[in-house]
Amino acid sequence: MNFVVPDFYPAAAEIFVAVMALVIMLAGAFARSVRWLAYTLTQLTLVGAALITIFVPSVDVSYTFSGMFVSDLFGNVLKLLIYLAVGVALLYGRGYLADRRMERPEYYLLAVLMTLGMMVMVSANHLLTLYIGLEMMSLALYGMTAFDRDSVRSTEAAMKYFVLGALASGLLLYGMSMIYGATGALDFVSIKDALYFQTANKTVLLFGLVFLMAGIAFKLGVVPFHMWVPDVYQGAPTAVTLLIASAPKLAAFAMTMRLLVFALFELAEQWQAMLMFLAVLSIILGNLAAIAQSNIKRMLAYSGISHMGFMLLGLVAGVVSGETHNAITAYSAAMFYAVAYVLMSLASFGMVLLLARAGFEAEEIDDFKGLNKRSPWFAAMMMIVMFSMAGIPFFIGFFAKLAVLQSVVAAGYVWLAVLAVVMSVIGAFYYLRVVKVMYFDAPADDAPIHAPAEMRVMMSVNGLSIAALGLMPQGLTYLCWIALLASLT
Amino acid sequence: MDFKTFVFYFLGAILVFAALRVITARNPVHAALYLVLAFFTAGGVWLLLHAEFLAIVLVMVYVGAVMVLFLFVVMMLDINVERLRQGFWSYLPVGALIGILLVVEMTIVLGGRYFGLEVMPEPPAMAEGYSNTRALGMVLYTEYVYPFELASLVLLVAMIVAVTLTLRKRKGTKYINPDDQVAVKREGRVELVKMPAEKE
């Protein structure tokens, strides 16, 4: 047995975050009275991890830990965005949690461990590490959903999330075991080789792929595995909803890419057909069901389902009758969509948090009535977010939709693009309803908006970034494109 | 049919029966006990595969720890079976349809056609004195150190969540510090009061 000590440098960020999680745990246990400590340490951890991710790993693709871990530009870009999303979500949620006496060190500790789980998922090059990262992220999220433990609704949401999540994990594992049975390999590079040289049995592979797809669809929250999304979004404390609806979507996107594109690319024709089915159903059901909602958290949940469906359209358009020259453009369009969605999701749930105060949840769409009279600035921010989500030019959501649709049309699925556009127009109704309520209805209550200064600043930066990236999307588009180009070829 | 094959089918039959009883038993305690039986027989099947370490771990961890805990929980909860059965008939058609579809697919794929001995030949017999435990130990802390450490963090997450959700300090309860209790001396508890005798 000759064993070489693995190279730790590519995984420096993961190791740093894991150590800091333990530090935060000890700080939470022994310095409970210092209220700001856990929060500050968490934000510092995210900043430190970002610096490490930028400066330590090399730009080239490098494998370590016996090929279980991969460091590439795709993973590093997504990791940076994940730190950003988690950091912003924690900043938004802080005041909300403090008002409800829920700001305990455990919350931040779980958030850090959730971040670590997502990093592991993003950098996974092995079915085992991918699964462990996924479980780490999900377990922390289940716990945070139930964080308001005296609330029946949030406990029920956590229970639903946990049971359905466990079922999805089971399906995913079963699919993984089939893929292992067919290829005899667990790491993605070997699986890809086995498929390329056609040593694997295709029927067994497809059988495994179906289960794999069910697990992925659940984690992304697309139809028909979407049942948990509205209930969990509504039931969880809004600060946690924000966390669920932002960074994990990036991690789920990374998981989808790693499994389908990095490992099972040879089966693209088959999984594209399945994804198309999921995407079409999600876009239709998400947009139609969102119209009927009066609770803004539920409405945003259904809108999230439709957005995830839209994102999957990008993955559908990669391979057309064996030709792969369109693939990188299509996948980078999907990645751009995921990033844009996370930005908009942060801003929209952030607004719900901004309007909430002790003893009052701004959960209903009616709670946004006359926001323009109460705070013209934040009404404008919310309007930017809603316009962007609806895909009105020139906000980031428009370019995200445009890029995906372009690749869908380039792949020859014109009917798919037409359907997506029609459903987006229908979807614009419920986004614009929020804008109408804000600007044309009389305010129901005129309590001044009280929020910490840093939250107001961050909220404004978030809203303006949606507008600014809409005016200049080239930078982000190029980043997604180059990240995929450097990692896939 | 040699002895090994007989043992396999014997254990397999018990395993399927026990697993079926887990979901059909009316009494939750019985269901939990059938699950124990299923774990035991699954351990036996693994032993046939020369995975003795995993078989023992399965019995020790699942039967020894997890299921005992499970039984405790089941016994302490007052589960209303009638309420659990509500909606059974309305969900049955969809559930049965999906279940049957899955079973049909599984029988097509998992039969001898793709996993038979012609496709996947029996692995060569291990050398005398080969230890499964040793082989696992060799890779667990070397090749698999990354997932191993991560698994420990997953357990940490589970622990933190469990403590966070259940530990609460109630106001108004009187805690007794065992340290102080043990350190009690006679002087701390007994006070001799001298009183002059009273006269009538």
XYZ file of C-alpha atoms in Angstrom:
689
model
C 0.000 0.000 0.000
C 1.689 3.161 -1.123
C -0.144 6.234 -0.065
C 0.867 9.774 -0.848
C -0.347 12.536 1.415
C -2.830 14.512 -0.678
C -2.262 18.075 -1.745
C -4.280 20.254 0.586
C -3.898 23.529 -1.283
C -6.811 23.156 -3.699
C -9.130 22.513 -0.745
C -7.731 25.324 1.420
C -11.037 27.206 1.485
C -12.990 24.141 2.661
C -10.474 23.435 5.395
C -10.571 27.061 6.523
C -14.371 27.108 6.708
C -14.452 23.777 8.573
C -11.975 25.059 11.169
C -13.857 28.320 11.528
C -17.109 26.412 12.050
C -15.518 24.738 15.054
C -14.219 28.102 16.306
C -17.706 29.586 16.013
C -19.128 26.604 17.864
C -16.713 27.113 20.739
C -17.344 30.849 20.721
C -21.064 30.177 20.813
C -20.674 27.780 23.708
C -18.307 29.761 25.908
C -19.010 33.366 25.021
C -22.778 33.290 24.680
C -23.221 36.669 26.283
C -21.225 38.428 23.552
C -24.119 38.856 21.149
C -22.288 40.055 18.061
C -19.481 37.499 18.206
C -21.005 34.615 16.221
C -22.352 36.910 13.522
C -19.065 38.789 13.114
C -17.032 35.588 13.053
C -19.362 34.158 10.412
C -19.012 37.162 8.139
C -15.239 37.131 8.660
C -15.205 33.429 7.761
C -17.013 34.162 4.509
C -14.635 37.000 3.672
C -11.617 34.840 4.529
C -12.924 31.962 2.436
C -13.473 34.340 -0.465
C -9.893 35.605 -0.236
C -8.564 32.043 -0.097
C -10.695 30.984 -3.045
C -9.434 33.912 -5.081
C -5.759 33.615 -4.274
C -4.830 30.055 -3.295
C -6.041 27.494 -5.874
C -4.542 27.617 -9.321
C -6.715 28.527 -12.287
C -6.088 25.139 -13.899
C -8.222 22.135 -13.144
C -6.595 20.207 -10.308
C -7.706 17.078 -8.502
C -6.806 16.061 -4.988
C -7.874 13.639 -2.231
C -7.560 10.640 -4.580
C -9.614 12.353 -7.236
C -12.560 13.086 -4.956
C -12.102 16.815 -4.997
C -11.730 19.037 -8.006
C -10.734 22.659 -8.043
C -11.614 24.462 -11.256
C -12.747 27.878 -12.325
C -16.396 26.794 -12.548
C -16.359 25.676 -8.937
C -14.422 28.666 -7.683
C -16.696 31.210 -9.346
C -19.765 29.483 -7.908
C -18.142 29.305 -4.482
C -17.485 33.043 -4.495
C -21.109 33.689 -5.416
C -22.226 31.332 -2.647
C -20.194 33.242 -0.036
C -21.719 36.446 -1.300
C -25.267 35.073 -1.200
C -24.891 33.600 2.287
C -23.255 36.764 3.602
C -25.991 39.008 2.235
C -28.727 36.654 3.437
C -27.307 36.645 6.968
C -27.020 40.417 6.932
C -30.657 40.801 5.869
C -31.905 38.260 8.349
C -30.113 39.571 11.421
C -32.599 42.215 12.473
C -35.548 39.909 11.831
C -34.050 37.204 14.024
C -33.143 39.652 16.786
C -36.708 40.995 16.840
C -38.026 37.474 17.367
C -35.412 36.407 19.930
C -34.029 33.849 17.510
C -30.593 35.338 17.016
C -28.643 32.574 18.670
C -25.080 31.516 17.811
C -26.359 28.164 16.514
C -28.067 29.911 13.636
C -24.788 31.284 12.334
C -22.996 28.040 13.087
C -25.490 26.118 10.966
C -25.202 28.724 8.234
C -21.425 28.222 8.129
C -21.767 24.450 8.006
C -24.386 24.809 5.289
C -21.908 26.907 3.337
C -19.302 24.206 3.799
C -21.738 21.601 2.502
C -22.399 23.698 -0.572
C -18.672 24.171 -1.177
C -18.178 20.412 -0.983
C -20.999 19.903 -3.479
C -19.609 22.472 -5.858
C -16.142 20.915 -5.781
C -17.236 17.302 -5.773
C -15.660 14.977 -8.282
C -17.016 11.806 -6.717
C -20.526 10.540 -6.076
C -19.724 10.028 -2.398
C -18.459 13.553 -1.726
C -21.313 15.040 -3.697
C -23.809 13.167 -1.562
C -22.111 14.051 1.718
C -21.986 17.723 0.773
C -25.643 17.618 -0.148
C -26.595 16.033 3.156
C -24.539 18.533 5.123
C -26.296 21.411 3.418
C -29.752 19.863 3.689
C -29.466 18.836 7.352
C -28.438 22.347 8.321
C -31.355 23.758 6.329
C -33.867 21.386 7.942
C -32.650 22.507 11.334
C -32.824 26.169 10.454
C -36.347 25.768 9.061
C -37.454 24.525 12.464
C -35.468 27.233 14.231
C -38.594 28.977 15.469
C -39.398 25.933 17.516
C -42.498 27.268 19.212
C -44.182 27.952 15.912
C -46.341 25.080 14.682
C -46.129 26.248 11.102
C -42.369 26.308 10.976
C -42.109 22.906 12.673
C -44.535 21.470 10.147
C -42.575 23.005 7.284
C -39.349 21.533 8.647
C -40.955 18.120 8.986
C -42.222 18.182 5.404
C -38.879 19.388 4.141
C -37.048 16.704 6.106
C -39.233 13.758 5.105
C -39.403 14.696 1.434
C -35.715 15.564 1.424
C -34.836 12.183 2.905
C -36.944 10.504 0.228
C -35.187 12.481 -2.493
C -31.792 11.589 -1.038
C -32.829 7.953 -1.085
C -33.787 8.174 -4.762
C -30.540 9.950 -5.544
C -28.500 7.310 -3.735
C -30.322 4.523 -5.525
C -29.574 6.178 -8.845
C -25.937 6.560 -7.846
C -25.711 2.890 -6.921
C -27.072 1.944 -10.361
C -24.505 4.164 -12.052
C -21.819 2.513 -9.968
C -23.220 -0.881 -10.922
C -23.057 -0.027 -14.604
C -19.698 1.727 -14.728
C -17.861 0.318 -11.725
C -16.662 3.811 -10.892
C -17.608 6.472 -8.401
C -15.504 9.415 -9.517
C -16.792 11.524 -12.345
C -13.718 11.264 -14.547
C -13.821 7.466 -14.530
C -17.575 7.446 -15.090
C -17.074 9.705 -18.090
C -14.344 7.418 -19.433
C -16.469 4.325 -18.933
C -19.277 5.963 -20.881
C -16.950 7.190 -23.582
C -15.462 3.770 -24.238
C -18.958 2.265 -23.956
C -17.953 -0.342 -21.451
C -21.008 0.428 -19.362
C -24.414 -1.103 -19.815
C -26.721 1.573 -21.155
C -30.020 0.203 -19.878
C -28.768 0.108 -16.313
C -27.305 3.580 -16.732
C -30.605 4.991 -17.929
C -32.411 3.302 -15.073
C -30.013 4.967 -12.663
C -30.328 8.267 -14.487
C -34.086 8.374 -13.875
C -33.574 8.141 -10.116
C -30.711 10.594 -10.228
C -32.940 13.016 -12.062
C -35.674 12.692 -9.442
C -33.185 13.615 -6.737
C -31.859 16.574 -8.690
C -35.362 17.794 -9.502
C -36.278 17.712 -5.841
C -33.253 19.716 -4.798
C -33.874 22.287 -7.509
C -37.568 22.343 -6.652
C -39.006 21.759 -10.115
C -42.308 20.113 -11.067
C -43.286 17.320 -10.286
C -40.970 17.349 -7.267
C -41.924 20.854 -6.180
C -44.532 20.131 -3.482
C -42.258 21.113 -0.639
C -41.278 24.510 -2.024
C -44.331 26.679 -1.241
C -44.997 25.116 2.152
C -41.385 25.373 3.265
C -40.947 28.906 1.963
C -44.090 30.016 3.744
C -43.572 28.089 6.950
C -39.927 28.818 7.580
C -38.928 32.046 9.312
C -38.433 34.588 6.517
C -34.716 34.888 7.247
C -34.369 31.144 6.679
C -36.566 31.266 3.575
C -34.119 33.776 2.196
C -31.256 31.369 2.870
C -33.100 28.437 1.271
C -34.064 30.441 -1.781
C -30.640 31.864 -2.542
C -27.292 30.081 -2.202
C -28.618 26.472 -2.262
C -29.988 27.115 -5.750
C -26.427 27.763 -6.900
C -25.269 24.595 -5.178
C -28.093 22.612 -6.769
C -27.128 24.038 -10.127
C -23.526 22.971 -9.521
C -24.715 19.491 -8.542
C -26.768 19.240 -11.730
C -23.801 20.335 -13.823
C -21.345 18.001 -12.098
C -23.592 14.972 -12.411
C -25.047 15.514 -15.835
C -22.437 17.469 -17.746
C -19.167 16.538 -16.063
C -19.975 12.865 -15.507
C -22.832 11.726 -17.725
C -22.273 13.923 -20.756
C -22.465 10.931 -23.094
C -26.086 10.458 -22.038
C -26.952 14.069 -22.900
C -29.651 13.140 -25.407
C -31.480 11.173 -22.736
C -31.232 13.596 -19.843
C -32.061 16.517 -22.066
C -35.404 14.914 -22.867
C -36.094 14.428 -19.147
C -35.012 17.975 -18.327
C -37.221 19.364 -21.048
C -40.200 17.622 -19.484
C -39.331 19.016 -16.049
C -38.675 22.501 -17.406
C -41.901 22.791 -19.396
C -44.032 21.597 -16.483
C -42.269 23.929 -14.040
C -42.630 26.991 -16.211
C -46.327 26.340 -16.767
C -47.284 25.324 -13.267
C -45.035 27.829 -11.485
C -46.394 30.812 -13.361
C -50.050 29.775 -13.239
C -50.050 28.857 -9.562
C -48.262 32.054 -8.564
C -51.181 34.108 -9.891
C -53.516 32.630 -7.295
C -51.334 33.451 -4.285
C -52.042 36.239 -1.843
C -49.072 35.439 0.371
C -45.953 36.960 -1.092
C -43.672 34.208 0.216
C -45.804 31.585 -1.523
C -45.946 33.699 -4.647
C -42.176 33.981 -4.721
C -41.936 30.233 -4.119
C -44.003 29.482 -7.210
C -42.090 32.091 -9.153
C -38.901 30.325 -8.010
C -40.238 27.057 -9.420
C -40.815 28.691 -12.785
C -37.380 30.343 -12.697
C -35.691 27.021 -12.006
C -37.597 25.547 -14.948
C -36.389 28.393 -17.102
C -32.828 27.782 -15.985
C -33.099 24.111 -16.957
C -33.986 25.200 -20.493
C -30.363 26.248 -20.831
C -29.239 22.722 -20.046
C -31.726 21.301 -22.547
C -30.097 23.173 -25.404
C -26.544 21.864 -25.000
C -26.329 18.961 -27.427
C -28.297 18.940 -30.667
C -28.227 15.705 -32.666
C -24.760 14.840 -31.464
C -23.302 18.300 -32.055
C -21.729 19.860 -28.977
C -20.398 23.159 -30.327
C -23.325 24.994 -28.771
C -22.886 23.391 -25.367
C -20.709 25.917 -23.549
C -22.863 28.862 -24.587
C -26.021 27.075 -23.486
C -24.597 25.995 -20.136
C -23.191 29.437 -19.448
C -26.651 30.858 -20.179
C -28.071 28.516 -17.534
C -25.338 29.548 -15.099
C -26.050 33.218 -15.772
C -29.722 32.526 -15.110
C -28.948 30.839 -11.793
C -26.794 33.775 -10.681
C -29.403 36.308 -11.782
C -32.138 34.399 -9.975
C -30.134 34.322 -6.758
C -29.551 38.078 -6.944
C -33.269 38.732 -7.472
C -34.304 36.219 -4.857
C -32.044 37.865 -2.275
C -33.551 41.256 -3.053
C -37.185 40.122 -3.065
C -37.082 38.182 0.208
C -34.860 40.935 1.575
C -37.714 43.373 1.005
C -40.089 41.104 2.930
C -37.569 41.151 5.785
C -37.155 44.907 5.513
C -40.868 45.532 5.993
C -41.193 43.028 8.824
C -40.800 44.245 12.363
C -41.249 42.820 15.841
C -44.659 41.171 15.964
C -45.458 41.861 12.328
C -44.618 39.767 9.278
C -44.943 41.499 5.930
C -46.065 38.244 4.367
C -49.128 39.260 2.445
C -49.027 41.103 -0.840
C -51.418 43.570 0.787
C -48.702 44.475 3.266
C -46.890 46.155 0.381
C -49.840 48.503 -0.193
C -48.787 52.085 -0.666
C -45.135 51.401 -0.051
C -44.370 54.329 -2.322
C -45.897 56.732 0.200
C -44.026 55.177 3.092
C -40.646 54.888 1.410
C -40.293 55.869 -2.251
C -36.714 54.616 -2.382
C -37.461 51.065 -1.314
C -40.615 50.969 -3.413
C -38.381 51.751 -6.371
C -35.998 48.971 -5.352
C -38.861 46.485 -5.121
C -40.101 47.674 -8.492
C -36.676 47.010 -10.027
C -36.687 43.487 -8.577
C -40.212 42.744 -9.785
C -39.517 44.113 -13.267
C -36.341 42.086 -13.418
C -38.106 38.900 -12.343
C -40.790 39.476 -14.933
C -38.070 39.798 -17.563
C -38.741 43.391 -18.551
C -35.811 45.048 -20.330
C -33.309 46.336 -19.273
C -32.791 44.499 -16.021
C -30.676 41.444 -15.344
C -33.662 39.085 -15.498
C -34.303 40.121 -19.076
C -30.793 39.224 -20.205
C -30.893 35.966 -18.302
C -34.094 34.977 -20.086
C -32.759 36.278 -23.404
C -29.552 34.237 -23.200
C -31.428 31.057 -22.359
C -33.976 31.611 -25.103
C -31.243 32.333 -27.640
C -29.576 29.016 -26.932
C -32.942 27.226 -27.018
C -33.706 28.719 -30.432
C -30.185 27.932 -31.634
C -30.836 24.333 -30.649
C -33.917 24.356 -32.866
C -36.627 24.182 -30.190
C -38.601 27.175 -31.373
C -41.858 25.926 -29.852
C -40.123 25.692 -26.486
C -38.959 29.286 -26.709
C -42.447 30.449 -27.712
C -43.997 28.577 -24.805
C -41.466 30.045 -22.376
C -42.131 33.570 -23.625
C -45.913 33.141 -23.422
C -45.661 31.834 -19.873
C -43.338 34.706 -18.915
C -45.912 37.178 -20.161
C -48.544 35.461 -18.028
C -46.080 35.514 -15.163
C -45.539 39.247 -15.579
C -49.091 39.708 -14.267
C -48.345 38.758 -10.697
C -45.075 40.648 -10.573
C -46.764 43.768 -11.877
C -49.589 43.319 -9.392
C -47.074 43.860 -6.605
C -45.881 47.046 -8.330
C -49.473 48.220 -8.748
C -50.209 47.584 -5.080
C -47.131 49.550 -4.056
C -47.797 52.594 -6.209
C -51.555 52.912 -6.610
C -53.081 51.605 -3.382
C -53.432 53.517 -0.165
C -51.105 52.326 2.584
C -52.768 50.058 5.122
C -50.387 51.035 7.901
C -47.977 53.911 8.006
C -45.445 52.677 10.481
C -42.043 53.965 9.428
C -39.666 51.377 8.046
C -37.165 50.652 10.720
C -34.151 48.704 9.621
C -30.473 48.823 10.510
C -28.384 51.127 8.358
C -26.262 48.323 6.915
C -29.384 46.524 5.741
C -30.715 49.643 3.994
C -27.376 50.130 2.273
C -27.088 46.482 1.248
C -30.683 46.432 0.020
C -29.999 49.467 -2.153
C -26.773 47.967 -3.476
C -28.619 44.734 -4.255
C -31.441 46.496 -6.083
C -29.086 48.781 -7.996
C -26.844 45.863 -8.941
C -29.837 44.226 -10.615
C -30.348 47.373 -12.647
C -26.629 47.897 -13.296
C -26.013 44.319 -14.377
C -29.003 44.702 -16.651
C -27.304 47.633 -18.349
C -23.923 45.926 -18.495
C -24.419 42.158 -18.460
C -21.318 41.448 -20.540
C -18.959 41.069 -17.576
C -21.046 38.432 -15.836
C -21.839 36.668 -19.108
C -18.156 36.494 -19.904
C -17.328 35.235 -16.407
C -19.843 32.370 -16.703
C -18.626 31.533 -20.178
C -14.932 31.529 -19.333
C -15.548 29.539 -16.124
C -17.258 26.780 -18.074
C -14.774 26.912 -20.910
C -11.816 26.544 -18.562
C -13.414 23.675 -16.635
C -15.108 21.641 -19.322
C -12.424 21.375 -21.976
C -28.369 -25.768 -5.335
C -25.445 -25.680 -2.967
C -25.649 -24.670 0.641
C -24.612 -21.060 0.038
C -27.383 -20.510 -2.493
C -29.873 -22.080 -0.127
C -28.815 -19.755 2.689
C -29.074 -16.776 0.376
C -32.625 -17.569 -0.697
C -33.616 -18.425 2.841
C -32.344 -15.103 4.190
C -33.722 -13.271 1.171
C -37.205 -14.653 1.739
C -37.152 -13.633 5.388
C -35.835 -10.203 4.449
C -38.613 -9.544 1.949
C -41.245 -10.842 4.343
C -39.943 -8.706 7.203
C -39.722 -5.622 5.012
C -43.299 -6.137 3.857
C -44.469 -6.529 7.424
C -42.740 -3.269 8.392
C -45.130 -1.335 6.192
C -48.206 -3.482 6.733
C -48.072 -4.105 10.488
C -50.830 -2.282 12.332
C -48.907 -1.867 15.533
C -45.923 0.506 15.224
C -43.976 -1.510 17.797
C -44.383 -4.626 15.677
C -43.265 -2.682 12.622
C -40.119 -1.581 14.430
C -39.406 -5.139 15.535
C -39.840 -6.412 11.985
C -37.369 -3.771 10.884
C -34.904 -5.242 13.375
C -35.462 -8.645 11.781
C -34.913 -7.134 8.333
C -31.613 -5.626 9.462
C -30.476 -8.935 10.929
C -31.166 -10.871 7.756
C -29.604 -8.150 5.616
C -26.521 -8.513 7.815
C -26.602 -12.231 7.047
C -26.731 -11.561 3.304
C -23.740 -9.261 3.625
C -21.861 -11.971 5.478
C -22.401 -14.226 2.459
C -20.705 -11.533 0.372
C -17.615 -11.662 2.639
C -18.422 -8.197 3.978
C -18.196 -9.298 7.587
C -17.196 -5.911 8.977
C -20.161 -4.146 7.380
C -22.500 -6.904 8.525
C -21.377 -6.523 12.119
C -21.578 -2.740 11.928
C -25.077 -2.990 10.499
C -26.225 -5.131 13.394
C -24.397 -3.105 16.023
C -25.343 0.346 14.844
C -28.797 -0.174 13.410
C -30.122 -2.927 15.610
C -28.141 -2.049 18.703
C -28.461 1.692 18.726
C -30.830 3.134 16.157
C -33.678 0.672 16.491
C -33.621 0.640 20.281
C -33.918 4.402 20.227
C -36.658 4.091 17.649
C -38.582 1.649 19.799
C -38.329 4.022 22.728
C -39.732 6.852 20.646
C -42.526 4.685 19.279
C -43.482 3.521 22.736
C -43.433 7.013 24.193
C -45.489 8.605 21.454
C -49.191 8.070 21.491
C -49.721 7.353 17.815
C -53.280 7.439 16.632
C -53.343 4.694 14.012
C -56.801 5.661 12.766
C -55.676 9.177 11.922
C -52.611 7.830 10.143
C -54.854 5.740 7.963
C -56.976 8.676 6.868
C -56.674 9.292 3.156
C -55.246 5.836 2.569
C -57.803 4.949 -0.053
C -57.642 8.245 -1.874
C -53.876 8.022 -2.236
C -53.878 4.320 -3.045
C -54.458 4.494 -6.847
C -51.618 6.943 -7.521
C -49.302 5.270 -5.050
C -50.059 1.789 -6.370
C -49.593 2.919 -9.965
C -46.158 4.401 -9.259
C -45.210 1.433 -7.101
C -46.172 -1.098 -9.745
C -44.351 0.885 -12.434
C -41.214 0.921 -10.308
C -41.409 -2.789 -9.578
C -41.873 -3.602 -13.270
C -38.923 -1.414 -14.235
C -36.780 -2.934 -11.529
C -37.559 -6.489 -12.565
C -36.700 -5.665 -16.165
C -33.401 -4.007 -15.315
C -32.207 -5.805 -12.233
C -32.814 -9.355 -13.429
C -30.202 -11.764 -14.705
C -29.991 -10.083 -18.094
C -27.768 -7.242 -16.957
C -26.518 -8.466 -13.615
C -26.313 -12.221 -14.197
C -23.122 -14.230 -13.831
C -22.460 -14.066 -17.601
C -22.371 -10.255 -17.506
C -20.752 -9.805 -14.123
C -18.583 -12.822 -13.340
C -18.092 -13.868 -9.760
C -15.070 -12.120 -8.256
C -12.065 -14.368 -7.652
C -11.948 -15.932 -4.219
C -9.960 -13.985 -1.667
C -6.674 -15.369 -0.421
C -6.566 -17.237 2.852
C -6.459 -14.846 5.781
C -7.874 -11.918 3.806
C -9.611 -9.538 6.137
C -12.363 -7.276 4.999
C -11.953 -5.139 8.094
C -8.269 -4.655 7.378
C -8.962 -3.702 3.787
C -11.482 -1.090 4.883
C -9.131 0.230 7.529
C -6.385 0.635 4.962
C -8.407 3.001 2.786
C -10.660 4.703 5.310
C -8.028 7.097 6.646
C -5.992 7.358 3.472
C -7.879 7.373 0.204
C -11.224 8.178 1.745
C -10.022 10.632 4.361
C -11.859 13.544 2.763
C -15.363 12.045 2.833
C -14.570 10.525 6.223
C -13.821 13.908 7.769
C -16.842 15.419 6.052
C -19.056 12.664 7.427
C -17.892 13.618 10.908
C -18.983 17.184 10.198
C -22.379 15.943 9.018
C -22.750 14.206 12.368
C -21.759 17.460 14.055
C -24.513 19.270 12.153
C -27.038 16.650 13.257
C -25.877 17.019 16.846
C -26.077 20.804 16.814
C -29.536 20.743 15.262
C -30.795 18.190 17.774
C -29.454 20.178 20.720
C -30.716 23.481 19.349
C -34.215 22.178 18.805
C -34.630 20.382 22.097
C -32.542 22.077 24.746
C -34.447 24.761 26.521
C -34.000 26.413 29.863
C -37.379 26.924 31.452
C -37.885 29.831 33.721
C -39.139 28.989 37.170
C -37.676 25.506 37.402
C -35.365 24.943 40.339
C -32.158 23.335 39.229
C -30.067 21.465 41.724
C -26.360 21.554 41.289
C -25.071 18.036 41.991
C -21.638 19.449 42.758
C -22.999 21.428 45.671
C -25.124 18.523 46.779
C -22.187 16.176 47.031
C -20.081 18.751 48.828
C -22.632 19.207 51.589
C -21.218 18.909 55.074
C -23.017 18.291 58.297
C -22.432 21.911 59.313
C -24.313 23.161 56.311
C -27.488 21.289 57.101
C -27.747 20.701 60.816
C -27.967 23.515 63.228
C -28.020 22.808 66.939
C -30.044 25.302 68.832
C -29.607 25.552 72.499
C -32.681 26.677 74.322
C -33.149 27.163 77.983
C -35.664 24.781 79.472
C -39.049 26.330 79.859
C -40.696 26.435 83.200
C -44.385 26.111 83.723
